[in-house]
Amino acid sequence: MIALITTFSAGCAKFTKCAYDSHVFPLGEYNELVISTFPSWYPRTQSHIPFLFRSLRAPQSVYFQFFVRATGTTAGRNPNIESILVRKCSYEFPGQKPVVLIENYSDSFWQQGRPDYDSETLEPVPCIEDGCVLVKFDLVLNGTAFEGEHVLYAQEISETYPLFFDALR
């Protein structure tokens, strides 16, 4: 028991990443669109003191994710979709021209940087500290057209956890 307590209290790991806020757009009564980001690559170790501390940092770039889900759910197949066509989904930085992520796409889920979804192989999106990005979408869901836009703000997120959990990853 003492060995277990020592293992859990011996050190910690800190993981830091940059991300843009996610946003949920309501799409009628039963569906919602979530546009979010995730790190574009695996984190690198910034500092490491064996058995005491490890600091990891993800790149300062992200990929976008697009997900039309059933309202109130977080994952899984959406039973409310009879037909979907994402006419366009894009992002743009202030003062720059838009970058199209998806065009004429007929699925409810898409991830940038994943070959199963991203046939264009788009470059990772810079995540600029204190920056923002405007996302826009235009889609037809079950015969009803929806459009929207929202400014997503960059944020730095850090998590600290026992170093023991880092060894299990």
XYZ file of N, CA and C in Angstrom:
507
model
N 0.821 -1.192 0.000
C 0.000 0.000 0.000
C 0.871 1.264 0.000
N 1.943 1.264 0.776
C 2.842 2.419 0.840
C 3.487 2.643 -0.523
N 3.835 1.562 -1.213
C 4.439 1.689 -2.541
C 3.460 2.348 -3.516
N 2.184 2.013 -3.423
C 1.165 2.596 -4.285
C 0.990 4.087 -4.011
N 0.952 4.474 -2.763
C 0.830 5.888 -2.387
C 2.057 6.657 -2.849
N 3.238 6.090 -2.680
C 4.473 6.737 -3.115
C 4.485 6.927 -4.623
N 4.023 5.915 -5.360
C 3.984 5.986 -6.809
C 3.099 7.126 -7.281
N 1.918 7.270 -6.664
C 0.981 8.306 -7.079
C 1.423 9.706 -6.665
N 2.165 9.837 -5.598
C 2.546 11.164 -5.116
C 3.972 11.552 -5.497
N 4.691 10.673 -6.166
C 6.099 10.918 -6.457
C 6.333 12.035 -7.460
N 5.468 12.201 -8.415
C 5.717 13.222 -9.410
C 4.481 13.525 -10.218
N 4.619 14.502 -11.097
C 3.468 14.866 -11.910
C 3.908 15.168 -13.342
N 2.937 15.121 -14.211
C 3.141 15.461 -15.617
C 2.196 16.600 -15.960
N 2.659 17.469 -16.842
C 1.847 18.600 -17.283
C 1.773 18.561 -18.804
N 0.548 18.604 -19.313
C 0.306 18.601 -20.750
C -0.325 19.936 -21.133
N 0.265 20.638 -22.099
C -0.231 21.939 -22.532
C -0.515 21.900 -24.027
N -1.657 22.464 -24.395
C -2.018 22.544 -25.809
C -2.715 23.872 -26.077
N -2.702 24.257 -27.316
C -3.423 25.440 -27.774
C -4.635 24.930 -28.540
N -5.775 25.590 -28.367
C -6.988 25.199 -29.082
C -7.863 26.420 -29.275
N -8.743 26.337 -30.249
C -9.779 27.343 -30.394
C -11.016 26.817 -29.675
N -11.805 27.741 -29.115
C -13.055 27.344 -28.469
C -13.868 26.493 -29.433
N -14.617 25.569 -28.905
C -15.573 24.860 -29.756
C -16.897 25.623 -29.683
N -17.744 25.397 -30.666
C -19.037 26.075 -30.668
C -20.109 25.102 -31.137
N -21.283 25.195 -30.513
C -22.429 24.359 -30.862
C -23.478 25.244 -31.539
N -23.824 24.884 -32.764
C -24.867 25.586 -33.516
C -26.134 24.732 -33.482
N -27.253 25.235 -33.014
C -28.497 24.454 -33.060
C -28.974 24.301 -34.507
N -29.394 23.111 -34.852
C -29.932 22.818 -36.187
C -31.335 22.251 -36.012
N -32.271 23.087 -35.665
C -33.628 22.631 -35.402
C -33.734 22.055 -34.003
N -34.784 21.290 -33.792
C -35.082 20.766 -32.455
C -34.244 19.545 -32.062
N -33.836 18.734 -33.033
C -33.237 17.447 -32.715
C -31.749 17.311 -33.024
N -31.168 18.306 -33.667
C -29.765 18.192 -34.099
C -28.983 19.444 -33.756
N -27.667 19.281 -33.691
C -26.772 20.406 -33.468
C -25.441 20.123 -34.165
N -24.795 21.195 -34.584
C -23.492 21.103 -35.225
C -22.440 21.576 -34.242
N -21.394 20.774 -34.059
C -20.282 21.153 -33.205
C -19.053 21.324 -34.090
N -18.459 22.508 -34.030
C -17.188 22.753 -34.710
C -16.153 22.936 -33.613
N -15.110 22.116 -33.654
C -14.091 22.137 -32.604
C -12.717 21.911 -33.220
N -11.681 22.008 -32.392
C -10.313 21.784 -32.850
C -9.608 20.790 -31.938
N -8.530 20.216 -32.447
C -7.676 19.320 -31.666
C -6.246 19.486 -32.164
N -5.243 19.130 -31.343
C -3.839 19.326 -31.744
C -3.525 18.619 -33.065
N -2.664 19.263 -33.856
C -2.327 18.719 -35.170
C -1.277 17.609 -35.134
N -0.643 17.418 -33.989
C 0.356 16.362 -33.881
C 0.530 15.999 -32.421
N 1.301 14.972 -32.181
C 1.563 14.504 -30.824
C 2.395 15.522 -30.041
N 2.230 15.561 -28.751
C 3.021 16.513 -27.952
C 4.481 16.086 -27.854
N 5.348 17.072 -27.620
C 6.770 16.811 -27.410
C 7.118 17.122 -25.964
N 8.092 16.411 -25.463
C 8.561 16.659 -24.110
C 9.380 17.947 -24.101
N 9.019 18.864 -23.199
C 9.772 20.115 -23.058
C 10.819 19.996 -21.967
N 10.439 19.354 -20.888
C 11.400 19.109 -19.813
C 11.024 17.806 -19.123
N 12.040 17.173 -18.541
C 11.793 15.882 -17.927
C 12.795 15.667 -16.799
N 12.289 15.449 -15.616
C 13.099 15.053 -14.470
C 12.563 13.675 -14.072
N 13.325 12.614 -14.356
C 12.820 11.267 -14.119
C 12.195 11.100 -12.727
N 11.015 10.494 -12.713
C 10.241 10.166 -11.513
C 9.676 11.384 -10.783
N 9.970 12.598 -11.231
C 9.466 13.785 -10.544
C 8.547 14.637 -11.411
N 8.988 14.942 -12.636
C 8.213 15.879 -13.448
C 8.463 15.654 -14.936
N 7.397 15.828 -15.705
C 7.509 15.779 -17.160
C 6.550 16.816 -17.726
N 7.056 17.647 -18.617
C 6.253 18.681 -19.244
C 6.148 18.391 -20.735
N 4.912 18.283 -21.228
C 4.649 18.004 -22.637
C 3.898 19.173 -23.257
N 4.196 19.475 -24.509
C 3.507 20.569 -25.200
C 3.163 20.131 -26.611
N 1.899 20.336 -26.976
C 1.441 20.042 -28.333
C 1.845 21.198 -29.252
N 1.886 20.964 -30.562
C 2.254 22.037 -31.494
C 1.287 23.217 -31.414
N 1.736 24.371 -31.875
C 0.906 25.580 -31.894
C 0.045 25.610 -33.157
N -0.465 24.456 -33.538
C -1.366 24.356 -34.684
C -2.421 23.295 -34.377
N -3.556 23.435 -35.047
C -4.690 22.556 -34.777
C -5.312 22.069 -36.077
N -6.176 21.068 -35.937
C -7.050 20.620 -37.008
C -8.483 20.859 -36.561
N -9.363 21.054 -37.540
C -10.781 21.245 -37.239
C -11.531 19.924 -37.288
N -12.642 19.899 -36.548
C -13.558 18.762 -36.553
C -14.970 19.313 -36.702
N -15.777 18.640 -37.501
C -17.140 19.032 -37.823
C -18.031 17.844 -37.499
N -19.073 18.037 -36.668
C -19.898 16.905 -36.245
C -21.341 17.350 -36.057
N -22.242 16.800 -36.861
C -23.679 17.014 -36.678
C -24.166 15.856 -35.822
N -24.585 16.186 -34.610
C -24.986 15.141 -33.655
C -26.417 15.375 -33.192
N -26.979 14.353 -32.581
C -28.298 14.490 -31.967
C -28.160 15.430 -30.774
N -29.094 16.336 -30.615
C -29.045 17.323 -29.537
C -28.860 16.632 -28.186
N -27.887 17.130 -27.427
C -27.650 16.607 -26.083
C -26.732 15.403 -26.008
N -26.254 14.901 -27.133
C -25.338 13.753 -27.110
C -23.910 14.250 -27.317
N -22.953 13.374 -27.108
C -21.560 13.753 -27.335
C -20.870 12.893 -28.387
N -21.432 11.750 -28.694
C -20.805 10.849 -29.664
C -21.848 9.891 -30.216
N -21.420 9.143 -31.195
C -22.286 8.099 -31.741
C -23.057 8.532 -32.978
N -23.682 7.564 -33.581
C -24.469 7.780 -34.791
C -25.688 8.641 -34.482
N -26.024 9.534 -35.405
C -27.177 10.410 -35.230
C -28.384 9.805 -35.938
N -29.414 9.345 -35.178
C -30.585 8.722 -35.799
C -31.527 9.728 -36.462
N -31.267 11.020 -36.286
C -32.162 12.053 -36.813
C -31.790 12.528 -38.214
N -30.783 11.938 -38.816
C -30.340 12.388 -40.140
C -30.874 11.449 -41.222
N -31.723 12.009 -42.075
C -32.188 11.280 -43.254
C -31.310 11.614 -44.453
N -30.913 12.892 -44.552
C -30.011 13.323 -45.618
C -29.244 14.548 -45.135
N -28.002 14.671 -45.615
C -27.172 15.818 -45.255
C -26.253 16.156 -46.424
N -26.097 17.442 -46.670
C -25.130 17.927 -47.639
C -24.500 19.182 -47.051
N -23.219 19.081 -46.762
C -22.475 20.242 -46.289
C -22.007 20.967 -47.542
N -22.684 22.052 -47.861
C -22.317 22.795 -49.066
C -20.946 23.432 -48.900
N -20.697 23.970 -47.693
C -19.390 24.576 -47.456
C -19.201 24.790 -45.956
N -17.959 24.580 -45.533
C -17.528 24.935 -44.177
C -16.129 25.521 -44.331
N -15.910 26.707 -43.735
C -14.632 27.378 -43.914
C -14.217 28.100 -42.642
N -12.971 28.534 -42.636
C -12.476 29.384 -41.553
C -11.683 30.525 -42.165
N -11.554 31.607 -41.411
C -10.716 32.708 -41.880
C -10.192 33.499 -40.691
N -8.961 33.951 -40.847
C -8.358 34.845 -39.863
C -8.723 36.276 -40.236
N -8.765 37.176 -39.262
C -9.105 38.565 -39.568
C -8.206 39.136 -40.670
N -8.840 39.735 -41.671
C -8.105 40.360 -42.760
C -7.572 39.421 -43.817
N -7.869 38.128 -43.704
C -7.390 37.156 -44.696
C -8.569 36.521 -45.411
N -8.305 35.899 -46.542
C -9.389 35.257 -47.274
C -9.714 33.895 -46.660
N -10.959 33.442 -46.832
C -11.391 32.173 -46.231
C -10.655 30.955 -46.806
N -10.512 29.946 -45.955
C -9.967 28.653 -46.358
C -11.110 27.649 -46.251
N -11.451 27.007 -47.344
C -12.550 26.043 -47.366
C -12.057 24.712 -46.807
N -12.746 24.236 -45.784
C -12.422 22.935 -45.183
C -13.196 21.808 -45.861
N -14.498 22.019 -46.032
C -15.379 20.998 -46.604
C -16.238 21.664 -47.669
N -16.447 20.939 -48.762
C -17.337 21.437 -49.805
C -18.044 20.243 -50.435
N -19.372 20.339 -50.535
C -20.199 19.271 -51.107
C -19.891 17.919 -50.463
N -20.009 17.883 -49.166
C -19.680 16.694 -48.355
C -20.985 16.119 -47.812
N -21.160 14.813 -47.899
C -22.451 14.206 -47.549
C -22.380 13.266 -46.348
N -21.680 13.682 -45.317
C -21.632 12.894 -44.080
C -21.745 13.862 -42.905
N -22.097 13.333 -41.752
C -22.311 14.184 -40.578
C -21.048 14.384 -39.740
N -19.962 13.708 -40.113
C -18.729 13.811 -39.336
C -17.551 14.009 -40.280
N -16.628 14.911 -39.883
C -15.436 15.175 -40.680
C -14.314 15.615 -39.759
N -13.103 15.133 -40.026
C -11.913 15.553 -39.283
C -10.816 15.929 -40.253
N -10.263 17.102 -40.051
C -9.128 17.551 -40.850
C -7.892 16.734 -40.461
N -7.043 16.444 -41.437
C -5.803 15.740 -41.166
C -5.949 14.238 -41.059
N -7.138 13.721 -41.259
C -7.374 12.277 -41.211
C -7.712 11.795 -42.616
N -6.917 10.896 -43.195
C -7.132 10.469 -44.580
C -8.533 9.917 -44.853
N -9.164 9.311 -43.862
C -10.511 8.773 -44.072
C -11.528 9.871 -44.390
N -11.259 11.090 -43.938
C -12.208 12.194 -44.109
C -11.664 13.326 -44.973
N -10.394 13.603 -44.871
C -9.801 14.806 -45.443
C -9.066 14.482 -46.737
N -9.785 14.505 -47.851
C -9.158 14.158 -49.123
C -8.257 15.279 -49.643
N -8.410 16.501 -49.135
C -7.628 17.643 -49.602
C -6.255 17.731 -48.944
N -6.037 17.070 -47.825
C -4.809 17.165 -47.052
C -4.461 18.629 -46.782
N -5.339 19.292 -46.068
C -5.162 20.697 -45.724
C -4.078 20.867 -44.671
N -3.377 21.972 -44.745
C -2.330 22.285 -43.773
C -2.933 22.514 -42.389
N -2.188 22.203 -41.325
C -2.670 22.524 -39.979
C -2.918 24.029 -39.850
N -3.850 24.382 -38.991
C -4.245 25.771 -38.795
C -3.448 26.344 -37.629
N -2.731 27.456 -37.841
C -1.972 28.048 -36.723
C -2.909 28.444 -35.583
N -2.486 28.177 -34.386
C -3.245 28.573 -33.201
C -2.455 29.704 -32.556
N -2.914 30.904 -32.783
C -2.204 32.096 -32.375
C -2.709 32.549 -31.014
N -1.784 32.674 -30.048
C -2.159 33.085 -28.700
C -2.908 34.410 -28.746
N -4.018 34.485 -28.026
C -4.911 35.649 -27.995
C -5.509 35.962 -29.365
N -5.462 35.009 -30.275
C -6.013 35.198 -31.612
C -7.430 34.672 -31.715
N -7.987 34.803 -32.904
C -9.327 34.278 -33.148
C -9.437 33.862 -34.611
N -10.434 33.068 -34.880
C -10.713 32.595 -36.226
C -12.233 32.589 -36.403
N -12.693 32.994 -37.576
C -14.118 32.990 -37.887
C -14.438 31.712 -38.647
N -15.391 30.922 -38.151
C -15.841 29.730 -38.866
C -17.223 30.007 -39.446
N -17.456 29.468 -40.649
C -18.739 29.628 -41.329
C -19.156 28.277 -41.890
N -20.464 28.049 -41.918
C -20.949 26.821 -42.535
C -22.237 27.097 -43.295
N -22.505 26.227 -44.255
C -23.722 26.255 -45.061
C -24.042 24.797 -45.358
N -25.165 24.310 -44.835
C -25.514 22.905 -45.042
C -27.014 22.733 -45.210
N -27.384 21.584 -45.773
C -28.785 21.198 -45.906
C -28.947 19.895 -45.134
N -29.810 19.932 -44.122
C -30.051 18.762 -43.268
C -31.522 18.383 -43.366
N -31.793 17.181 -43.837
C -33.157 16.680 -43.998
C -34.033 17.655 -44.797
N -33.439 18.274 -45.825
C -34.182 19.172 -46.697
C -34.273 20.615 -46.217
N -33.740 20.939 -45.044
C -33.779 22.296 -44.508
C -32.383 22.898 -44.544
N -32.284 24.119 -45.068
C -30.990 24.799 -45.177
C -30.651 25.505 -43.866
N -29.381 25.431 -43.492
C -28.869 26.112 -42.296
C -27.561 26.804 -42.661
N -27.379 28.008 -42.146
C -26.125 28.740 -42.303
C -25.766 29.330 -40.950
N -24.478 29.500 -40.728
C -24.067 30.129 -39.488
C -22.612 30.512 -39.522
N -22.257 31.374 -38.583
C -20.856 31.764 -38.418
C -20.641 32.135 -36.963
N -19.398 31.984 -36.537
C -19.068 32.291 -35.145
C -17.557 32.507 -35.028
N -17.170 33.444 -34.181
C -15.753 33.683 -33.911
C -15.315 32.749 -32.788
N -14.250 31.997 -33.040
C -13.674 31.103 -32.027
C -12.372 31.727 -31.540
N -12.201 31.793 -30.234
C -11.007 32.414 -29.648
C -9.998 31.355 -29.230
N -8.723 31.671 -29.424
C -7.643 30.754 -29.046
C -7.486 30.750 -27.531
N -7.111 29.615 -27.017
C -6.855 29.483 -25.594
C -5.769 28.446 -25.371
N -5.033 28.609 -24.291
C -4.033 27.621 -23.913
C -4.613 26.801 -22.773
N -4.551 25.500 -22.912
C -5.133 24.587 -21.926
C -4.025 23.720 -21.357
N -3.948 23.648 -20.027
C -2.953 22.799 -19.367
C -3.653 21.839 -18.423
N -3.169 20.630 -18.392
C -3.651 19.600 -17.472
C -2.459 19.057 -16.702
N -2.635 18.873 -15.421
C -1.593 18.266 -14.599
C -2.173 16.991 -13.996
N -1.378 15.939 -14.022
C -1.837 14.649 -13.516
C -0.640 13.880 -12.963
N -0.902 12.847 -12.161
C 0.215 12.069 -11.602
C 1.078 11.458 -12.703
N 2.362 11.481 -12.513
C 3.310 10.941 -13.480
C 3.058 9.457 -13.750
N 2.491 8.787 -12.788
C 2.151 7.380 -12.954
C 1.231 7.190 -14.167
N 0.240 8.098 -14.364
C -0.680 7.990 -15.496
C 0.039 8.238 -16.818
N 1.076 9.057 -16.805
C 1.867 9.319 -17.997
C 2.560 8.035 -18.455
N 2.982 7.206 -17.522
C 3.641 5.942 -17.852
C 2.668 4.962 -18.506
N 1.371 5.093 -18.202
C 0.379 4.183 -18.759
C -0.010 4.548 -20.197
N 0.289 5.759 -20.632
C -0.096 6.199 -21.982
C 0.695 5.517 -23.054
